[in-house]
């Protein structure tokens, strides 16, 4: 009898742990759109702001190069190493799979040996500039959540610009300039992300941090620092995400800064490794990229917690009676009030701002700061509900919660448990009969 009891106990402990671990992630990351709760009127839906999980967005992009014939290998070409002009044993041949370097190799699985990479043709038309535009398109609005990282197999460019579009490539604005000499290349004073403040976060800077050190292996990446910019509001370790979410919620320009439909990498001058270009060996100069990382999520205006890739297109699986690729409008017959983006506030569940049926009539004010004040320290949110202080309940927080045994019936006590644990309520109700001595063994 001991082993069956032990396995049952282990299963109970695992279930308890999983249930208890679920909530910090769920509430802290806005990944739940709605849950069922008990109210005075019975079972009802509680709607929350929600968003998809961040993921590797390079799995869903289309890449285009300009000029389109800039990739090496047609005709075949031999390249020399930048640091050693006499080491000329690297071939590129588009007709041979092992020697070809097509654009798709910027997004394949890293960790292979030898490394796979895209490579341009060499600077054989010098002194005409060797310039390449690499455009990444999602045909969907996405929100960046981590640094953009470009890893070069060749030396890092001496001049480069990272640009973004918010209108599917119709117009472009710079994200950041990169150069070995910012004043000479772009007539801009060199800066780093550490020079930015909360008030200058949206400034476009030129940095020299990623354009030197072509010899060293650990100096092959070029970054656009998303997290360092987040940290200006959330703190160095991003522990205060509530502050960042509050800023994103109330400052449209800040929200738009981290939102894109397309990225463009403009390679303007390859690494030369010296002040003068060796015109007798131009096969040393080219661009080669082994990896591009873009971490983000579909923008769903806080009305969806999942995004699907179907028939080559990304789209939000909209909740809250919304529709469209970005959940940016109300569904048919749900125009009882104007569509609105969801809100991160109040932390941690936010406000869903759901679309309501067209025949619902005007939305009544539940509370305000005049005649319908929330009582006992409660706060009115969007005139739709009172957020009550601990120990109080009711539409206007007018009633004290049950404080001890005998003041509430068992049914109401059960409802309180469901309100705090709406998803796993059956599990918690079944666990209340387990003696504390057994639970402590978990």
Tab-separated table of C-alpha atoms in Angstrom:
chain	number	residue	atom	x	y	z
A	1	UNK	CA	0.000	0.000	0.000
A	2	UNK	CA	2.927	2.361	0.552
A	3	UNK	CA	3.907	2.776	-3.129
A	4	UNK	CA	0.402	3.631	-4.447
A	5	UNK	CA	0.021	6.199	-1.656
A	6	UNK	CA	3.455	7.640	-2.439
A	7	UNK	CA	2.697	7.959	-6.172
A	8	UNK	CA	-0.655	9.583	-5.404
A	9	UNK	CA	1.043	12.014	-3.038
A	10	UNK	CA	3.674	12.838	-5.677
A	11	UNK	CA	0.950	13.519	-8.224
A	12	UNK	CA	-0.865	15.814	-5.799
A	13	UNK	CA	2.365	17.678	-4.969
A	14	UNK	CA	3.189	18.092	-8.659
A	15	UNK	CA	-0.296	19.419	-9.362
A	16	UNK	CA	-0.045	21.872	-6.481
A	17	UNK	CA	3.366	23.078	-7.664
A	18	UNK	CA	2.196	23.485	-11.269
A	19	UNK	CA	-0.904	25.350	-10.220
A	20	UNK	CA	0.999	27.661	-7.912
A	21	UNK	CA	3.736	28.291	-10.484
A	22	UNK	CA	1.208	29.187	-13.217
A	23	UNK	CA	-0.059	32.406	-11.755
A	24	UNK	CA	3.034	34.597	-11.486
A	25	UNK	CA	3.825	33.939	-15.158
A	26	UNK	CA	0.212	34.340	-16.245
A	27	UNK	CA	-0.481	37.563	-14.413
A	28	UNK	CA	2.976	39.049	-14.865
A	29	UNK	CA	3.176	38.628	-18.640
A	30	UNK	CA	-0.400	39.371	-19.757
A	31	UNK	CA	-0.868	35.925	-21.300
A	32	UNK	CA	-4.459	35.382	-20.109
A	33	UNK	CA	-7.279	37.223	-21.922
A	34	UNK	CA	-10.170	36.205	-19.673
A	35	UNK	CA	-11.080	33.994	-16.746
A	36	UNK	CA	-14.271	32.985	-15.001
A	37	UNK	CA	-15.073	34.464	-11.597
A	38	UNK	CA	-17.984	34.427	-9.188
A	39	UNK	CA	-19.827	37.682	-8.543
A	40	UNK	CA	-23.008	38.549	-6.630
A	41	UNK	CA	-24.877	37.804	-9.865
A	42	UNK	CA	-23.196	34.420	-10.368
A	43	UNK	CA	-20.519	33.121	-12.737
A	44	UNK	CA	-19.113	35.810	-15.052
A	45	UNK	CA	-16.142	36.557	-17.286
A	46	UNK	CA	-13.330	38.757	-16.051
A	47	UNK	CA	-11.526	40.258	-19.060
A	48	UNK	CA	-7.844	41.206	-18.962
A	49	UNK	CA	-5.309	42.812	-21.275
A	50	UNK	CA	-3.281	40.111	-23.021
A	51	UNK	CA	-0.484	39.710	-25.549
A	52	UNK	CA	1.305	36.840	-27.353
A	53	UNK	CA	4.523	35.368	-26.038
A	54	UNK	CA	7.760	36.788	-27.455
A	55	UNK	CA	9.497	34.541	-29.985
A	56	UNK	CA	12.143	34.412	-32.720
A	57	UNK	CA	10.557	36.533	-35.446
A	58	UNK	CA	13.087	35.579	-38.138
A	59	UNK	CA	11.070	32.376	-38.679
A	60	UNK	CA	8.284	34.410	-40.280
A	61	UNK	CA	10.018	37.054	-42.406
A	62	UNK	CA	10.699	37.600	-46.100
A	63	UNK	CA	14.128	38.908	-47.087
A	64	UNK	CA	14.967	41.046	-50.121
A	65	UNK	CA	18.351	42.334	-51.314
A	66	UNK	CA	19.047	45.470	-53.312
A	67	UNK	CA	20.707	45.241	-55.751
A	68	UNK	CA	19.129	41.797	-56.264
A	69	UNK	CA	22.248	40.332	-57.943
A	70	UNK	CA	24.635	41.362	-55.153
A	71	UNK	CA	25.018	37.819	-53.715
A	72	UNK	CA	28.332	36.200	-54.613
A	73	UNK	CA	28.754	33.157	-56.840
A	74	UNK	CA	27.409	34.217	-60.234
A	75	UNK	CA	29.964	34.179	-61.719
A	76	UNK	CA	32.098	32.126	-59.290
A	77	UNK	CA	34.654	34.132	-57.362
A	78	UNK	CA	37.633	33.557	-55.061
A	79	UNK	CA	38.050	35.700	-51.943
A	80	UNK	CA	41.025	36.676	-49.839
A	81	UNK	CA	41.078	37.106	-46.062
A	82	UNK	CA	40.970	40.721	-44.913
A	83	UNK	CA	43.713	40.239	-42.320
A	84	UNK	CA	45.929	38.228	-44.717
A	85	UNK	CA	45.852	39.296	-48.388
A	86	UNK	CA	47.814	36.189	-49.381
A	87	UNK	CA	45.213	33.766	-47.996
A	88	UNK	CA	42.912	33.500	-51.033
A	89	UNK	CA	41.305	30.080	-50.720
A	90	UNK	CA	37.643	30.979	-50.097
A	91	UNK	CA	35.408	30.206	-53.071
A	92	UNK	CA	31.827	31.238	-53.783
A	93	UNK	CA	29.910	29.418	-56.501
A	94	UNK	CA	26.119	29.738	-56.670
A	95	UNK	CA	25.870	26.570	-58.769
A	96	UNK	CA	27.541	24.388	-56.108
A	97	UNK	CA	25.556	23.888	-52.884
A	98	UNK	CA	28.637	23.533	-50.672
A	99	UNK	CA	30.127	26.772	-52.034
A	100	UNK	CA	26.965	28.870	-52.328
A	101	UNK	CA	26.084	31.640	-49.855
A	102	UNK	CA	22.413	32.579	-50.463
A	103	UNK	CA	20.462	35.071	-48.239
A	104	UNK	CA	18.590	32.306	-46.390
A	105	UNK	CA	21.797	31.336	-44.586
A	106	UNK	CA	21.477	34.494	-42.451
A	107	UNK	CA	18.513	32.856	-40.692
A	108	UNK	CA	19.335	29.146	-40.526
A	109	UNK	CA	20.313	27.168	-37.446
A	110	UNK	CA	23.594	28.392	-35.965
A	111	UNK	CA	26.114	26.055	-34.391
A	112	UNK	CA	27.186	24.186	-37.506
A	113	UNK	CA	30.849	23.740	-38.333
A	114	UNK	CA	31.827	25.319	-40.649
A	115	UNK	CA	29.543	28.321	-40.134
A	116	UNK	CA	26.956	29.069	-42.809
A	117	UNK	CA	26.566	32.635	-44.044
A	118	UNK	CA	25.336	34.961	-46.786
A	119	UNK	CA	28.073	36.736	-48.724
A	120	UNK	CA	28.086	39.625	-51.175
A	121	UNK	CA	30.197	39.959	-54.283
A	122	UNK	CA	33.537	41.678	-53.714
A	123	UNK	CA	34.368	45.363	-54.140
A	124	UNK	CA	35.573	44.833	-57.693
A	125	UNK	CA	34.004	48.104	-58.914
A	126	UNK	CA	35.997	50.281	-56.505
A	127	UNK	CA	35.994	53.297	-56.117
A	128	UNK	CA	32.272	53.051	-56.769
A	129	UNK	CA	30.696	52.376	-53.334
A	130	UNK	CA	29.869	48.791	-52.427
A	131	UNK	CA	26.405	49.248	-50.906
A	132	UNK	CA	23.713	46.690	-50.084
A	133	UNK	CA	20.208	47.027	-48.638
A	134	UNK	CA	18.889	43.964	-46.771
A	135	UNK	CA	15.145	44.333	-46.115
A	136	UNK	CA	13.309	42.103	-43.629
A	137	UNK	CA	9.512	42.178	-44.008
A	138	UNK	CA	6.822	40.566	-41.852
A	139	UNK	CA	3.652	41.915	-43.513
A	140	UNK	CA	2.482	42.334	-39.925
A	141	UNK	CA	3.029	44.827	-37.139
A	142	UNK	CA	5.384	43.408	-34.509
A	143	UNK	CA	6.752	44.678	-31.189
A	144	UNK	CA	10.449	44.226	-30.437
A	145	UNK	CA	11.269	42.663	-27.065
A	146	UNK	CA	15.036	42.070	-27.207
A	147	UNK	CA	18.182	43.360	-28.902
A	148	UNK	CA	18.536	43.115	-32.672
A	149	UNK	CA	21.831	41.276	-33.216
A	150	UNK	CA	23.634	40.972	-36.567
A	151	UNK	CA	26.642	38.619	-36.664
A	152	UNK	CA	29.183	39.173	-39.440
A	153	UNK	CA	31.373	36.427	-40.814
A	154	UNK	CA	33.494	39.116	-42.479
A	155	UNK	CA	34.767	42.214	-40.744
A	156	UNK	CA	32.017	44.498	-39.449
A	157	UNK	CA	31.078	47.343	-41.828
A	158	UNK	CA	32.843	50.656	-41.405
A	159	UNK	CA	29.570	52.424	-42.205
A	160	UNK	CA	26.064	51.077	-41.732
A	161	UNK	CA	22.522	52.250	-40.950
A	162	UNK	CA	19.675	50.282	-39.353
A	163	UNK	CA	16.256	51.574	-40.431
A	164	UNK	CA	12.647	50.732	-39.571
A	165	UNK	CA	9.277	51.062	-41.247
A	166	UNK	CA	5.854	51.205	-39.634
A	167	UNK	CA	3.900	51.228	-42.911
A	168	UNK	CA	5.061	48.071	-44.700
A	169	UNK	CA	8.077	49.644	-46.369
A	170	UNK	CA	6.459	52.747	-47.820
A	171	UNK	CA	8.473	55.099	-45.603
A	172	UNK	CA	11.631	54.568	-43.543
A	173	UNK	CA	13.184	56.191	-40.495
A	174	UNK	CA	16.636	55.481	-39.012
A	175	UNK	CA	16.980	53.427	-35.847
A	176	UNK	CA	20.735	53.871	-35.440
A	177	UNK	CA	23.895	54.838	-37.363
A	178	UNK	CA	27.147	52.860	-37.132
A	179	UNK	CA	30.605	54.011	-38.230
A	180	UNK	CA	34.290	53.901	-37.384
A	181	UNK	CA	34.127	57.723	-37.506
A	182	UNK	CA	30.633	59.131	-36.922
A	183	UNK	CA	31.633	62.733	-37.609
A	184	UNK	CA	33.240	61.874	-40.931
A	185	UNK	CA	30.563	59.427	-42.098
A	186	UNK	CA	27.337	61.061	-40.893
A	187	UNK	CA	28.359	64.435	-39.351
A	188	UNK	CA	27.104	63.148	-35.985
A	189	UNK	CA	28.811	63.156	-32.608
A	190	UNK	CA	29.541	59.577	-31.499
A	191	UNK	CA	27.389	58.298	-28.632
A	192	UNK	CA	26.447	55.031	-26.975
A	193	UNK	CA	23.185	53.758	-25.551
A	194	UNK	CA	24.591	54.564	-22.097
A	195	UNK	CA	24.435	58.267	-22.998
A	196	UNK	CA	20.642	58.087	-23.343
A	197	UNK	CA	18.204	59.062	-20.595
A	198	UNK	CA	14.470	58.681	-20.128
A	199	UNK	CA	14.050	62.049	-21.856
A	200	UNK	CA	16.347	61.261	-24.814
A	201	UNK	CA	15.506	57.580	-25.306
A	202	UNK	CA	13.920	58.283	-28.716
A	203	UNK	CA	16.994	60.134	-30.004
A	204	UNK	CA	18.681	58.617	-33.045
A	205	UNK	CA	22.409	58.219	-32.339
A	206	UNK	CA	25.565	57.222	-34.194
A	207	UNK	CA	27.769	54.754	-32.367
A	208	UNK	CA	31.357	53.669	-33.013
A	209	UNK	CA	31.133	50.675	-30.667
A	210	UNK	CA	30.374	48.104	-33.382
A	211	UNK	CA	32.506	49.182	-36.321
A	212	UNK	CA	36.048	48.349	-35.196
A	213	UNK	CA	38.102	45.309	-34.204
A	214	UNK	CA	37.769	43.358	-37.455
A	215	UNK	CA	40.477	40.865	-36.434
A	216	UNK	CA	38.997	39.522	-33.207
A	217	UNK	CA	36.428	36.780	-33.306
A	218	UNK	CA	34.390	38.190	-30.433
A	219	UNK	CA	34.011	41.486	-32.274
A	220	UNK	CA	31.721	40.230	-35.023
A	221	UNK	CA	28.335	41.407	-33.765
A	222	UNK	CA	26.453	44.627	-34.362
A	223	UNK	CA	23.592	45.340	-31.961
A	224	UNK	CA	20.626	47.621	-31.630
A	225	UNK	CA	20.129	47.679	-27.867
A	226	UNK	CA	16.436	47.226	-27.031
A	227	UNK	CA	16.887	46.001	-23.454
A	228	UNK	CA	19.234	48.822	-22.490
A	229	UNK	CA	16.519	51.232	-23.576
A	230	UNK	CA	13.896	49.277	-21.609
A	231	UNK	CA	16.199	49.494	-18.597
A	232	UNK	CA	15.911	53.288	-18.526
A	233	UNK	CA	12.417	52.730	-17.100
A	234	UNK	CA	12.529	49.156	-15.784
A	235	UNK	CA	15.932	49.261	-14.061
A	236	UNK	CA	19.223	47.505	-14.943
A	237	UNK	CA	17.856	43.992	-14.453
A	238	UNK	CA	14.383	44.856	-15.815
A	239	UNK	CA	12.877	44.127	-12.392
A	240	UNK	CA	10.481	47.080	-12.527
A	241	UNK	CA	8.506	46.129	-15.633
A	242	UNK	CA	5.469	47.867	-14.135
A	243	UNK	CA	7.200	51.202	-14.705
A	244	UNK	CA	8.008	50.314	-18.320
A	245	UNK	CA	4.467	49.065	-19.004
A	246	UNK	CA	3.099	52.275	-17.523
A	247	UNK	CA	5.246	54.348	-19.886
A	248	UNK	CA	4.321	52.235	-22.910
A	249	UNK	CA	0.678	52.592	-21.959
A	250	UNK	CA	0.683	56.359	-21.764
A	251	UNK	CA	3.307	57.413	-24.333
A	252	UNK	CA	2.391	56.525	-27.927
A	253	UNK	CA	5.734	57.679	-29.353
A	254	UNK	CA	7.562	55.313	-27.019
A	255	UNK	CA	5.279	52.421	-27.963
A	256	UNK	CA	5.740	53.162	-31.673
A	257	UNK	CA	9.521	53.333	-31.262
A	258	UNK	CA	9.648	49.597	-30.476
A	259	UNK	CA	7.049	48.706	-33.144
A	260	UNK	CA	7.897	47.781	-36.753
A	261	UNK	CA	6.553	46.125	-39.878
A	262	UNK	CA	9.933	46.012	-41.638
A	263	UNK	CA	13.648	46.407	-40.896
A	264	UNK	CA	16.297	47.523	-43.354
A	265	UNK	CA	20.044	47.016	-42.927
A	266	UNK	CA	21.945	49.455	-45.140
A	267	UNK	CA	25.537	48.323	-45.610
A	268	UNK	CA	27.405	51.407	-46.864
A	269	UNK	CA	31.117	50.589	-46.597
A	270	UNK	CA	32.778	47.225	-45.922
A	271	UNK	CA	35.591	46.663	-43.457
A	272	UNK	CA	38.954	47.648	-44.949
A	273	UNK	CA	41.213	47.089	-41.944
A	274	UNK	CA	43.365	50.068	-42.873
A	275	UNK	CA	43.133	53.706	-43.866
A	276	UNK	CA	43.741	52.945	-47.538
A	277	UNK	CA	41.992	50.414	-49.775
A	278	UNK	CA	44.344	47.973	-51.495
A	279	UNK	CA	43.294	48.456	-55.110
A	280	UNK	CA	45.480	45.537	-56.188
A	281	UNK	CA	43.502	43.048	-54.097
A	282	UNK	CA	39.837	44.099	-54.030
A	283	UNK	CA	38.689	40.513	-53.350
A	284	UNK	CA	39.496	41.218	-49.664
A	285	UNK	CA	36.532	43.573	-49.336
A	286	UNK	CA	32.961	42.249	-49.096
A	287	UNK	CA	30.091	41.709	-46.663
A	288	UNK	CA	29.239	38.357	-45.048
A	289	UNK	CA	26.514	37.782	-42.425
A	290	UNK	CA	26.096	34.482	-40.588
A	291	UNK	CA	23.139	35.303	-38.336
A	292	UNK	CA	20.435	37.904	-37.673
A	293	UNK	CA	18.375	37.768	-34.466
A	294	UNK	CA	15.081	39.628	-34.097
A	295	UNK	CA	13.075	38.799	-30.968
A	296	UNK	CA	9.539	40.129	-30.670
A	297	UNK	CA	5.820	39.436	-30.634
A	298	UNK	CA	2.850	40.106	-32.855
A	299	UNK	CA	1.214	43.414	-32.049
A	300	UNK	CA	-2.384	42.604	-31.112
A	301	UNK	CA	-3.247	45.806	-29.203
A	302	UNK	CA	-3.534	43.756	-25.966
A	303	UNK	CA	-6.559	41.887	-27.369
A	304	UNK	CA	-4.958	38.456	-28.074
A	305	UNK	CA	-2.558	36.049	-26.405
A	306	UNK	CA	-1.656	34.040	-29.512
A	307	UNK	CA	-0.566	34.715	-33.068
A	308	UNK	CA	-0.708	32.169	-35.910
A	309	UNK	CA	1.317	31.828	-39.107
A	310	UNK	CA	-1.089	30.645	-41.805
A	311	UNK	CA	-0.630	30.673	-45.593
A	312	UNK	CA	2.548	32.694	-45.252
A	313	UNK	CA	1.015	35.414	-43.081
A	314	UNK	CA	1.004	36.229	-39.372
A	315	UNK	CA	-2.276	37.123	-37.701
A	316	UNK	CA	-3.544	37.622	-34.160
A	317	UNK	CA	-6.196	35.246	-32.785
A	318	UNK	CA	-8.325	38.061	-31.446
A	319	UNK	CA	-10.317	38.039	-28.203
A	320	UNK	CA	-12.466	40.712	-26.527
A	321	UNK	CA	-14.867	40.768	-29.533
A	322	UNK	CA	-12.189	42.341	-31.731
A	323	UNK	CA	-11.001	41.368	-35.216
A	324	UNK	CA	-8.385	42.139	-37.873
A	325	UNK	CA	-4.685	41.183	-38.236
A	326	UNK	CA	-3.835	43.431	-35.254
A	327	UNK	CA	-7.243	43.153	-33.463
A	328	UNK	CA	-7.622	46.820	-34.352
A	329	UNK	CA	-11.391	46.989	-34.819
A	330	UNK	CA	-14.573	45.634	-33.264
A	331	UNK	CA	-16.309	42.590	-34.685
A	332	UNK	CA	-19.559	43.002	-36.570
A	333	UNK	CA	-22.479	43.681	-34.231
A	334	UNK	CA	-20.064	44.739	-31.469
A	335	UNK	CA	-19.970	48.497	-31.962
A	336	UNK	CA	-21.741	49.465	-28.750
A	337	UNK	CA	-18.775	51.733	-28.051
A	338	UNK	CA	-15.720	52.805	-30.028
A	339	UNK	CA	-12.858	50.336	-30.357
A	340	UNK	CA	-9.949	51.010	-28.005
A	341	UNK	CA	-6.514	49.495	-27.474
A	342	UNK	CA	-6.173	47.472	-24.292
A	343	UNK	CA	-4.284	48.938	-21.355
A	344	UNK	CA	-1.418	47.558	-19.276
A	345	UNK	CA	-2.861	49.473	-16.325
A	346	UNK	CA	-3.655	48.783	-13.598
A	347	UNK	CA	-0.803	46.364	-13.000
A	348	UNK	CA	-0.876	43.352	-13.094
A	349	UNK	CA	-4.027	42.475	-15.122
A	350	UNK	CA	-4.525	45.654	-17.121
A	351	UNK	CA	-7.828	46.686	-18.704
A	352	UNK	CA	-9.264	44.770	-21.652
A	353	UNK	CA	-11.455	47.555	-23.121
A	354	UNK	CA	-13.606	44.927	-24.814
A	355	UNK	CA	-16.001	45.676	-27.653
A	356	UNK	CA	-19.649	45.367	-26.553
A	357	UNK	CA	-22.766	44.416	-28.555
A	358	UNK	CA	-24.235	47.149	-30.727
A	359	UNK	CA	-27.670	46.798	-29.088
A	360	UNK	CA	-26.164	47.047	-25.622
A	361	UNK	CA	-27.096	50.707	-25.334
A	362	UNK	CA	-24.933	53.347	-23.683
A	363	UNK	CA	-22.337	52.068	-21.241
A	364	UNK	CA	-23.422	53.094	-17.722
A	365	UNK	CA	-20.917	54.618	-15.366
A	366	UNK	CA	-20.312	52.265	-12.467
A	367	UNK	CA	-18.172	54.802	-10.629
A	368	UNK	CA	-16.642	58.249	-10.903
A	369	UNK	CA	-14.944	60.801	-8.687
A	370	UNK	CA	-18.119	62.791	-7.980
A	371	UNK	CA	-21.451	61.141	-7.061
A	372	UNK	CA	-20.424	57.495	-7.532
A	373	UNK	CA	-17.212	57.406	-5.544
A	374	UNK	CA	-15.548	54.106	-4.702
A	375	UNK	CA	-15.661	53.729	-0.930
A	376	UNK	CA	-13.244	52.494	1.732
A	377	UNK	CA	-10.107	53.386	-0.212
A	378	UNK	CA	-11.218	51.878	-3.545
A	379	UNK	CA	-10.208	53.464	-6.857
A	380	UNK	CA	-12.382	53.959	-9.933
A	381	UNK	CA	-10.927	52.626	-13.198
A	382	UNK	CA	-12.275	53.895	-16.532
A	383	UNK	CA	-15.649	54.503	-14.835
A	384	UNK	CA	-16.341	50.763	-15.258
A	385	UNK	CA	-15.297	49.167	-11.971
A	386	UNK	CA	-13.961	49.875	-8.538
A	387	UNK	CA	-10.681	48.315	-7.494
A	388	UNK	CA	-11.342	47.695	-3.823
A	389	UNK	CA	-8.824	47.881	-1.015
A	390	UNK	CA	-8.037	44.598	0.780
A	391	UNK	CA	-10.895	43.588	3.067
A	392	UNK	CA	-13.723	45.262	1.071
A	393	UNK	CA	-16.058	44.204	-1.721
A	394	UNK	CA	-19.188	45.294	-3.551
A	395	UNK	CA	-19.813	47.417	-6.625
A	396	UNK	CA	-18.568	50.522	-4.818
A	397	UNK	CA	-16.446	48.650	-2.225
A	398	UNK	CA	-19.193	49.424	0.266
A	399	UNK	CA	-19.127	46.085	2.136
A	400	UNK	CA	-16.488	44.510	4.345
A	401	UNK	CA	-15.364	41.047	3.324
A	402	UNK	CA	-15.982	38.181	5.717
A	403	UNK	CA	-13.339	38.426	8.434
A	404	UNK	CA	-13.669	35.130	10.304
A	405	UNK	CA	-15.504	31.835	10.741
A	406	UNK	CA	-19.238	32.059	11.105
A	407	UNK	CA	-19.607	35.320	9.232
A	408	UNK	CA	-19.853	33.707	5.757
A	409	UNK	CA	-21.435	30.555	4.528
A	410	UNK	CA	-19.320	27.884	2.906
A	411	UNK	CA	-20.542	28.754	-0.562
A	412	UNK	CA	-19.250	32.322	-0.363
A	413	UNK	CA	-15.921	31.078	0.973
A	414	UNK	CA	-15.674	28.813	-2.049
A	415	UNK	CA	-16.315	31.803	-4.294
A	416	UNK	CA	-13.472	33.740	-2.777
A	417	UNK	CA	-11.065	30.913	-3.605
A	418	UNK	CA	-12.346	30.824	-7.201
A	419	UNK	CA	-11.884	34.567	-7.585
A	420	UNK	CA	-8.180	34.316	-6.829
A	421	UNK	CA	-7.579	31.039	-8.657
A	422	UNK	CA	-10.055	31.068	-11.535
A	423	UNK	CA	-8.325	28.504	-13.746
A	424	UNK	CA	-7.311	25.879	-11.248
A	425	UNK	CA	-10.287	26.162	-8.910
A	426	UNK	CA	-11.299	22.507	-9.069
A	427	UNK	CA	-7.791	21.461	-8.061
A	428	UNK	CA	-7.754	23.781	-5.050
A	429	UNK	CA	-11.223	22.750	-3.886
A	430	UNK	CA	-10.193	19.098	-4.016
A	431	UNK	CA	-7.054	19.789	-2.004
A	432	UNK	CA	-8.677	21.374	1.015
A	433	UNK	CA	-9.367	17.961	2.513
A	434	UNK	CA	-5.670	16.974	2.549
A	435	UNK	CA	-4.206	17.147	6.067
A	436	UNK	CA	-1.411	19.631	6.575
A	437	UNK	CA	0.908	16.832	7.672
A	438	UNK	CA	0.663	15.284	4.221
A	439	UNK	CA	1.005	18.577	2.318
A	440	UNK	CA	4.180	19.335	4.272
A	441	UNK	CA	5.746	16.217	2.735
A	442	UNK	CA	5.583	17.883	-0.672
